[in-house]
Coordinates of C-alpha atoms and ligand atoms in Angstrom, one line a residue:
M1 CA 0.0 0.0 0.0
K2 CA 1.3 3.4 -0.9
L3 CA -0.4 6.5 0.5
D4 CA -0.6 9.7 -1.5
R5 CA 0.4 12.9 0.3
K6 CA -1.9 15.1 -1.7
E7 CA -4.9 12.9 -0.8
I8 CA -4.0 13.1 2.8
L9 CA -3.8 16.9 2.7
K10 CA -7.2 16.9 1.0
S11 CA -8.7 14.7 3.8
L12 CA -7.3 17.1 6.4
E13 CA -9.2 19.9 4.7
T14 CA -12.4 18.3 5.9
I15 CA -11.5 19.1 9.5
S16 CA -12.9 22.5 10.5
V17 CA -11.2 24.5 13.2
A18 CA -13.5 25.8 15.9
G19 CA -14.1 29.5 15.9
E20 CA -11.9 30.2 12.9
G21 CA -14.2 29.4 10.0
K22 CA -11.3 27.7 8.3
N23 CA -10.2 24.1 7.9
M24 CA -7.2 22.6 9.5
V25 CA -4.9 23.1 6.5
E26 CA -6.1 26.7 5.8
S27 CA -5.5 27.6 9.4
G28 CA -1.8 26.8 9.1
A29 CA -2.0 24.1 11.7
V30 CA -0.7 21.4 9.4
Q31 CA 3.1 21.9 9.2
N32 CA 4.1 18.8 7.4
V33 CA 2.8 15.5 6.1
M34 CA 5.1 12.6 5.3
T35 CA 4.2 9.2 4.0
F36 CA 6.2 5.9 4.2
G37 CA 4.3 3.1 2.6
D38 CA 1.3 2.6 4.8
E39 CA 2.5 5.0 7.4
V40 CA 1.6 8.7 7.6
V41 CA 3.3 11.2 9.9
V42 CA 1.4 14.5 10.4
D43 CA 3.1 17.4 12.1
L44 CA 0.6 19.9 13.7
V45 CA 1.2 23.2 15.3
L46 CA -1.4 24.3 17.8
Q47 CA -1.7 27.5 19.8
T48 CA -3.1 26.0 23.0
P49 CA -1.5 23.4 25.2
A50 CA -5.0 22.3 26.5
L51 CA -5.0 18.5 26.6
H52 CA -8.5 18.1 25.3
I53 CA -7.8 20.2 22.2
K54 CA -4.6 18.2 21.5
K55 CA -6.5 15.0 21.9
R56 CA -9.3 16.2 19.6
A57 CA -6.9 17.3 16.9
E58 CA -5.2 13.9 17.0
V59 CA -8.5 12.0 16.8
D60 CA -9.8 14.3 14.0
V61 CA -6.6 13.7 11.9
M62 CA -6.8 9.9 12.3
K63 CA -10.5 9.8 11.5
A64 CA -10.1 12.0 8.4
I65 CA -7.3 9.9 7.0
H66 CA -9.1 6.6 7.8
E67 CA -12.4 7.7 6.4
H68 CA -11.2 9.6 3.3
V69 CA -7.9 8.0 2.3
E70 CA -7.2 4.5 3.7
Q71 CA -8.8 2.7 6.5
K72 CA -5.7 0.7 7.4
A73 CA -3.2 3.6 7.3
K74 CA -0.9 3.8 10.3
V75 CA -1.2 7.4 11.4
K76 CA 1.2 9.2 13.7
V77 CA 0.4 12.8 14.8
N78 CA 3.1 15.0 16.2
I79 CA 1.8 18.1 18.0
K80 CA 3.9 21.2 18.7
I81 CA 2.6 24.1 20.7
E82 CA 3.4 27.5 19.5
S83 CA 1.5 30.1 21.4
T84 CA 1.0 33.2 19.3
S85 CA -1.5 34.7 21.6
K86 CA 0.5 37.4 23.4
K87 CA 0.2 37.5 27.1
P88 CA -1.9 40.4 28.1
E89 CA -0.1 43.5 29.0
I90 CA -0.2 43.6 32.7
K91 CA -0.1 47.1 34.0
G92 CA -0.3 48.2 37.6
K93 CA 2.1 49.8 40.0
A94 CA 1.9 48.4 43.4
I95 CA 5.4 49.6 44.4
P96 CA 8.3 50.6 42.1
G97 CA 9.4 47.5 40.2
I98 CA 6.5 45.3 41.3
S99 CA 3.4 45.8 39.2
N100 CA 0.9 43.7 41.1
I101 CA 0.8 42.2 44.6
I102 CA -1.8 39.4 44.9
A103 CA -2.7 38.0 48.3
V104 CA -3.7 34.3 48.5
A105 CA -5.9 33.7 51.5
S106 CA -8.5 31.3 52.7
G107 CA -9.9 31.8 56.2
K108 CA -9.6 28.1 57.1
G109 CA -6.2 26.4 57.4
G110 CA -5.0 23.5 55.3
V111 CA -7.3 24.1 52.3
G112 CA -4.4 24.5 49.9
K113 CA -3.3 28.2 49.9
S114 CA 0.4 27.4 49.6
T115 CA -0.2 24.6 47.0
V116 CA -2.3 27.0 44.9
T117 CA 0.3 29.9 45.4
A118 CA 3.1 27.6 44.2
N119 CA 1.3 26.4 41.2
L120 CA -0.1 29.8 40.2
A121 CA 3.5 31.1 40.4
V122 CA 5.1 28.4 38.1
T123 CA 2.1 28.7 35.7
L124 CA 2.6 32.5 35.5
S125 CA 6.3 32.0 34.9
K126 CA 5.5 29.5 32.1
M127 CA 3.3 32.1 30.5
G128 CA 6.2 34.5 30.4
F129 CA 5.4 36.7 33.5
K130 CA 8.1 37.7 36.0
V131 CA 6.9 36.4 39.3
G132 CA 7.8 36.2 42.9
I133 CA 6.4 34.7 46.1
L134 CA 6.4 36.3 49.4
D135 CA 5.7 33.5 52.0
A136 CA 4.0 35.4 54.8
D137 CA 2.9 32.4 56.8
I138 CA 4.7 33.2 60.0
Y139 CA 3.2 30.1 61.7
G140 CA 4.1 27.5 59.2
P141 CA 6.0 28.7 56.1
S142 CA 5.7 26.0 53.5
I143 CA 6.9 27.6 50.3
P144 CA 10.6 26.8 50.7
M145 CA 9.7 23.1 50.9
M146 CA 7.3 23.3 48.0
F147 CA 10.1 24.8 45.8
D148 CA 12.9 22.5 47.2
V149 CA 14.9 25.5 48.6
E150 CA 14.6 24.8 52.3
A151 CA 18.4 24.7 52.7
S152 CA 18.9 28.0 50.8
R153 CA 19.3 31.4 52.3
P154 CA 18.9 34.8 50.6
L155 CA 22.2 36.5 49.9
S156 CA 22.9 40.1 50.5
V157 CA 23.5 42.3 47.4
N158 CA 24.4 45.9 47.0
V159 CA 21.8 47.9 45.1
D160 CA 22.6 51.6 44.7
G161 CA 24.8 51.6 47.7
K162 CA 22.2 49.8 49.9
S163 CA 22.4 46.3 51.1
K164 CA 19.4 44.3 50.0
M165 CA 18.2 40.7 50.3
K166 CA 18.3 38.8 47.1
P167 CA 15.4 36.4 46.8
V168 CA 16.1 32.7 46.4
E169 CA 15.1 31.5 42.9
N170 CA 13.9 28.2 41.6
Y171 CA 11.8 27.2 38.6
G172 CA 11.8 30.8 37.4
V173 CA 10.1 32.0 40.6
K174 CA 11.8 34.4 43.1
I175 CA 11.1 33.5 46.7
L176 CA 11.4 35.1 50.1
S177 CA 10.0 33.4 53.1
I178 CA 9.9 33.9 56.8
G179 CA 11.1 30.3 56.8
F180 CA 14.6 31.4 55.6
F181 CA 15.1 33.4 58.8
T182 CA 13.9 30.9 61.4
Q183 CA 15.1 27.5 62.4
P184 CA 13.0 24.5 61.2
N185 CA 10.9 23.2 64.1
Q186 CA 11.2 26.5 65.9
A187 CA 7.8 27.9 66.8
V188 CA 7.4 31.4 65.6
I189 CA 5.3 33.5 67.9
W190 CA 5.1 37.0 66.4
R191 CA 2.8 39.7 67.1
G192 CA 1.2 41.5 64.2
P193 CA 3.4 44.6 64.1
M194 CA 6.6 42.5 64.3
A195 CA 5.4 40.3 61.5
S196 CA 4.4 43.1 59.3
K197 CA 7.7 44.8 59.9
A198 CA 9.5 41.7 58.8
L199 CA 7.3 41.4 55.7
N200 CA 7.8 45.0 54.9
Q201 CA 11.5 44.4 54.9
M202 CA 11.1 41.4 52.6
I203 CA 9.3 43.7 50.2
F204 CA 11.1 47.0 50.4
D205 CA 14.6 45.9 51.4
A206 CA 14.7 43.1 48.9
A207 CA 16.2 43.1 45.4
W208 CA 13.2 41.6 43.6
G209 CA 14.0 43.3 40.3
E210 CA 11.1 43.9 38.0
L211 CA 8.1 41.7 38.8
D212 CA 4.7 41.4 37.0
F213 CA 3.3 39.6 40.0
L214 CA 4.3 39.1 43.6
L215 CA 2.1 36.5 45.2
V216 CA 1.7 36.6 49.0
D217 CA 1.0 33.3 50.6
L218 CA -0.9 34.3 53.8
P219 CA -1.2 32.4 57.0
P220 CA -4.7 30.8 57.7
G221 CA -7.3 32.9 59.6
T222 CA -8.4 36.5 59.5
G223 CA -6.8 37.8 62.6
D224 CA -4.7 40.9 63.6
I225 CA -1.8 39.7 61.6
H226 CA -3.8 39.8 58.4
L227 CA -5.1 43.2 59.1
S228 CA -1.7 44.6 59.8
I229 CA -0.2 42.9 56.7
M230 CA -3.1 44.1 54.5
Q231 CA -2.9 47.6 55.9
S232 CA 0.8 48.0 55.4
L233 CA 1.2 46.5 51.9
P234 CA -0.3 47.9 48.7
V235 CA -2.1 44.7 47.8
T236 CA -3.6 44.9 44.3
G237 CA -6.1 42.1 44.8
S238 CA -6.8 38.9 46.7
V239 CA -7.5 35.3 45.6
I240 CA -9.5 33.2 48.0
V241 CA -9.0 29.4 48.2
S242 CA -11.7 27.2 49.6
T243 CA -12.7 23.6 49.7
P244 CA -16.4 22.9 49.1
Q245 CA -17.6 22.0 52.6
N246 CA -19.6 24.4 54.7
V247 CA -17.0 24.8 57.5
A248 CA -14.4 26.0 54.9
L249 CA -16.9 28.2 53.1
A250 CA -17.9 30.0 56.3
D251 CA -14.3 30.8 56.9
A252 CA -13.8 31.8 53.3
K253 CA -16.7 34.2 53.6
K254 CA -14.9 35.8 56.6
G255 CA -11.8 36.1 54.5
V256 CA -13.8 37.9 51.8
A257 CA -15.4 40.2 54.4
M258 CA -11.9 41.1 55.7
F259 CA -10.6 42.1 52.3
R260 CA -13.7 44.1 51.6
Q261 CA -13.9 46.0 54.9
E262 CA -13.4 49.7 54.5
S263 CA -10.0 50.1 56.1
I264 CA -8.5 47.4 53.9
N265 CA -10.5 47.6 50.7
V266 CA -8.6 45.1 48.6
P267 CA -10.7 43.8 45.7
V268 CA -11.4 40.0 45.6
L269 CA -10.1 38.9 42.2
G270 CA -11.7 35.5 42.5
I271 CA -12.5 32.3 44.3
I272 CA -10.7 29.0 43.7
E273 CA -12.3 25.7 44.7
N274 CA -9.6 23.3 45.8
M275 CA -10.2 19.5 46.5
A276 CA -13.4 20.0 44.4
Y277 CA -13.6 16.2 43.9
F278 CA -11.4 13.2 44.3
T279 CA -10.1 11.5 41.2
P280 CA -8.1 8.3 41.4
E281 CA -5.1 8.7 39.1
E282 CA -5.9 5.4 37.4
L283 CA -9.6 6.3 36.8
P284 CA -9.4 9.9 35.8
E285 CA -13.0 9.9 34.6
N286 CA -14.4 9.0 38.0
K287 CA -15.2 12.0 40.3
Y288 CA -16.1 11.6 43.9
Y289 CA -17.5 14.7 45.6
I290 CA -16.2 14.0 49.0
F291 CA -16.5 17.5 50.4
G292 CA -19.8 18.3 48.7
R293 CA -20.4 19.8 45.3
E294 CA -19.6 23.2 43.9
G295 CA -19.6 24.9 47.3
A296 CA -17.0 27.5 46.4
K297 CA -18.6 28.1 43.1
N298 CA -21.9 28.9 44.8
L299 CA -20.0 31.1 47.3
A300 CA -18.5 33.1 44.4
K301 CA -22.0 33.7 43.1
D302 CA -23.3 34.6 46.5
I303 CA -20.6 37.2 47.1
E304 CA -20.5 38.4 43.5
A305 CA -16.9 37.5 43.0
P306 CA -15.5 35.7 39.9
F307 CA -15.1 32.0 40.1
L308 CA -11.7 31.1 38.8
G309 CA -11.9 27.3 38.6
E310 CA -11.6 24.1 40.5
I311 CA -8.7 21.8 41.4
P312 CA -9.4 18.1 42.1
L313 CA -8.0 16.2 45.1
V314 CA -5.2 14.1 43.6
Q315 CA -2.4 12.3 45.3
S316 CA 0.2 13.6 42.9
L317 CA -0.5 17.2 43.9
R318 CA 0.3 16.4 47.5
E319 CA 3.4 14.4 46.5
S320 CA 4.7 17.2 44.3
G321 CA 4.4 19.6 47.2
D322 CA 6.3 17.3 49.4
I323 CA 9.1 16.7 46.9
G324 CA 9.4 20.4 46.1
R325 CA 8.3 20.5 42.4
P326 CA 4.9 22.1 41.8
A327 CA 2.6 19.8 39.9
A328 CA 1.6 22.3 37.2
M329 CA 5.2 22.1 35.9
Q330 CA 4.5 18.7 34.5
E331 CA 3.2 19.2 31.0
S332 CA 0.1 17.7 29.4
T333 CA -1.6 16.7 32.6
P334 CA -5.1 17.6 33.8
L335 CA -3.5 19.5 36.7
E336 CA -1.4 21.6 34.4
E337 CA -4.6 22.4 32.5
A338 CA -6.6 23.2 35.6
F339 CA -3.9 25.6 36.8
E340 CA -3.6 27.2 33.4
E341 CA -7.3 28.0 33.3
I342 CA -7.3 29.4 36.8
T343 CA -4.1 31.5 36.2
R344 CA -5.5 32.9 32.9
G345 CA -8.7 33.9 34.8
M346 CA -6.6 35.5 37.6
V347 CA -4.5 37.5 35.0
Q348 CA -7.7 38.6 33.3
E349 CA -9.3 39.7 36.5
T350 CA -6.1 41.7 37.4
V351 CA -6.2 43.4 34.0
N352 CA -9.9 44.3 34.6
R353 CA -9.2 45.5 38.1
N354 CA -6.4 47.7 36.9
Q355 CA -8.6 49.2 34.2
S356 CA -11.6 49.8 36.4
L357 CA -10.1 50.8 39.8
P358 CA -7.5 53.4 40.8
P359 CA -4.0 52.2 41.2
T360 CA -3.2 50.5 44.5
E361 CA -2.8 53.0 47.2
A362 CA 0.7 54.3 47.7
I363 CA 2.5 53.6 50.9
K364 CA 4.2 56.3 52.9
I365 CA 7.0 55.1 55.0
T366 CA 8.3 57.5 57.7
T367 CA 11.3 56.6 59.7
M368 CA 11.6 58.2 63.1
A369 CA 14.6 57.7 65.3
G370 CA 15.3 54.1 64.2
C371 CA 11.7 53.0 64.2
S372 CA 9.8 52.9 61.0
A373 CA 6.1 53.3 60.6
V374 CA 4.1 52.6 57.6
N375 CA 0.9 54.5 56.7
K376 CA -1.5 54.4 53.9
K377 CA -1.8 57.9 52.4
Ligands
LIG1 N1 -5.9 19.4 45.5 C1 -5.1 18.7 46.3 N2 -5.0 17.4 46.2 C2 -4.2 16.7 47.1 N3 -3.5 17.2 48.1 C3 -3.6 18.6 48.3 C4 -4.4 19.4 47.4 N4 -4.4 20.7 47.8 C5 -3.5 20.7 48.9 N5 -3.1 19.4 49.2 C6 -2.2 19.0 50.3 O1 -2.9 19.4 51.5 C7 -1.9 19.8 52.4 C8 -2.3 21.3 52.8 O2 -2.1 22.1 51.7 P1 -1.4 23.5 51.8 O3 -0.2 23.5 52.7 O4 -1.2 24.0 50.4 O5 -2.6 24.3 52.5 P2 -2.6 25.7 53.2 O6 -4.0 26.3 53.1 O7 -1.5 26.5 52.7 O8 -2.3 25.3 54.7 P3 -2.0 26.3 56.0 O9 -3.3 26.9 56.3 O10 -1.4 25.4 57.0 O11 -1.0 27.3 55.4 C9 -0.6 19.7 51.7 O12 0.0 18.5 52.1 C10 -0.9 19.7 50.3 O13 0.1 19.0 49.5
LIG2 MG1 0.1 27.5 53.7

């Protein structure tokens, strides 16, 4: 059997591309077709890494060739991703050099703030944004472990004659954490003002360079510490993580109320539902709604905040946190896709926020006889 290249191209013209009004060949997705006896190799270039789109393109090509050219042809489809969609321009001026500061909060503890922060950060970095994480969890900083940099310490660098902390960097993400300055196993009992002073230093006395996003991983709860952090940092917006059960939702609501209270006034960019359902890795189609269904989605509707998406409860997500390599870095997985969708939503909400609201309030720092006070103007 010998397959004809032209006939194969013709068969691929029967595949229409969603939303473009063009067929697969016209759209430029078909880069190359090679035939070797009864074998065909089709090279495709797609603009989105979404797994279901890749799968569908592959199935469409196979079907078209089998139906229109030769039922027994052995078809191999190679897919290359070439994103032509430019990342949105992300304006904003939280502080000089840092465009947007996003707080990741939850209310309830252990719902996955740090996991979400770590995965949002690597996804933003993959999208081409410059990103940093400020781990503000003074009770249990977990970002160093999630990025496998527990043994690292920030170096001191000289910037314009001043000594500054250089964030530790891994996987394209710059990191500063309270954990770098305390001994592991050492309980940190800090009062709000002390903690916010330390956090201020990690923002203002650090050599972050230019950042599009600085994500702040907050401790659980809605106590004094949060108030003082939020009042002293020019936070662009917040992202609330919740699991779907009522006890978590009630705390998430308190978190939202905290951000929206007058003295804080930080817009809620969106809600993320974590542990939305359990999926065994070997049966990815099976979904078990262990903590209830769509709780965080409904909360988002209730409080009129955007719903950014859901993340399933999967063992590999916990494992990747423990070994220090965020799961979203692994390509072509459902988790990568979920985090991409959520991150895109967060970026879009940040763009909307910066268009519709005034720039983040400036911060005035006054230093008096060795003690520094931070005031919102
Ligand atoms: N979707 C998920 N699937 C599986 N494990 C998860 C998921 N989300 C989080 N985990 C795991 O649950 C644990 C708690 O998550 P994480 O530390 O991110 O929560 P947190 O809200 O930051 O907690 P804390 O309030 O203590 O700061 C971690 O071991 C993490 O790996
Ligand atoms: Mg945490």
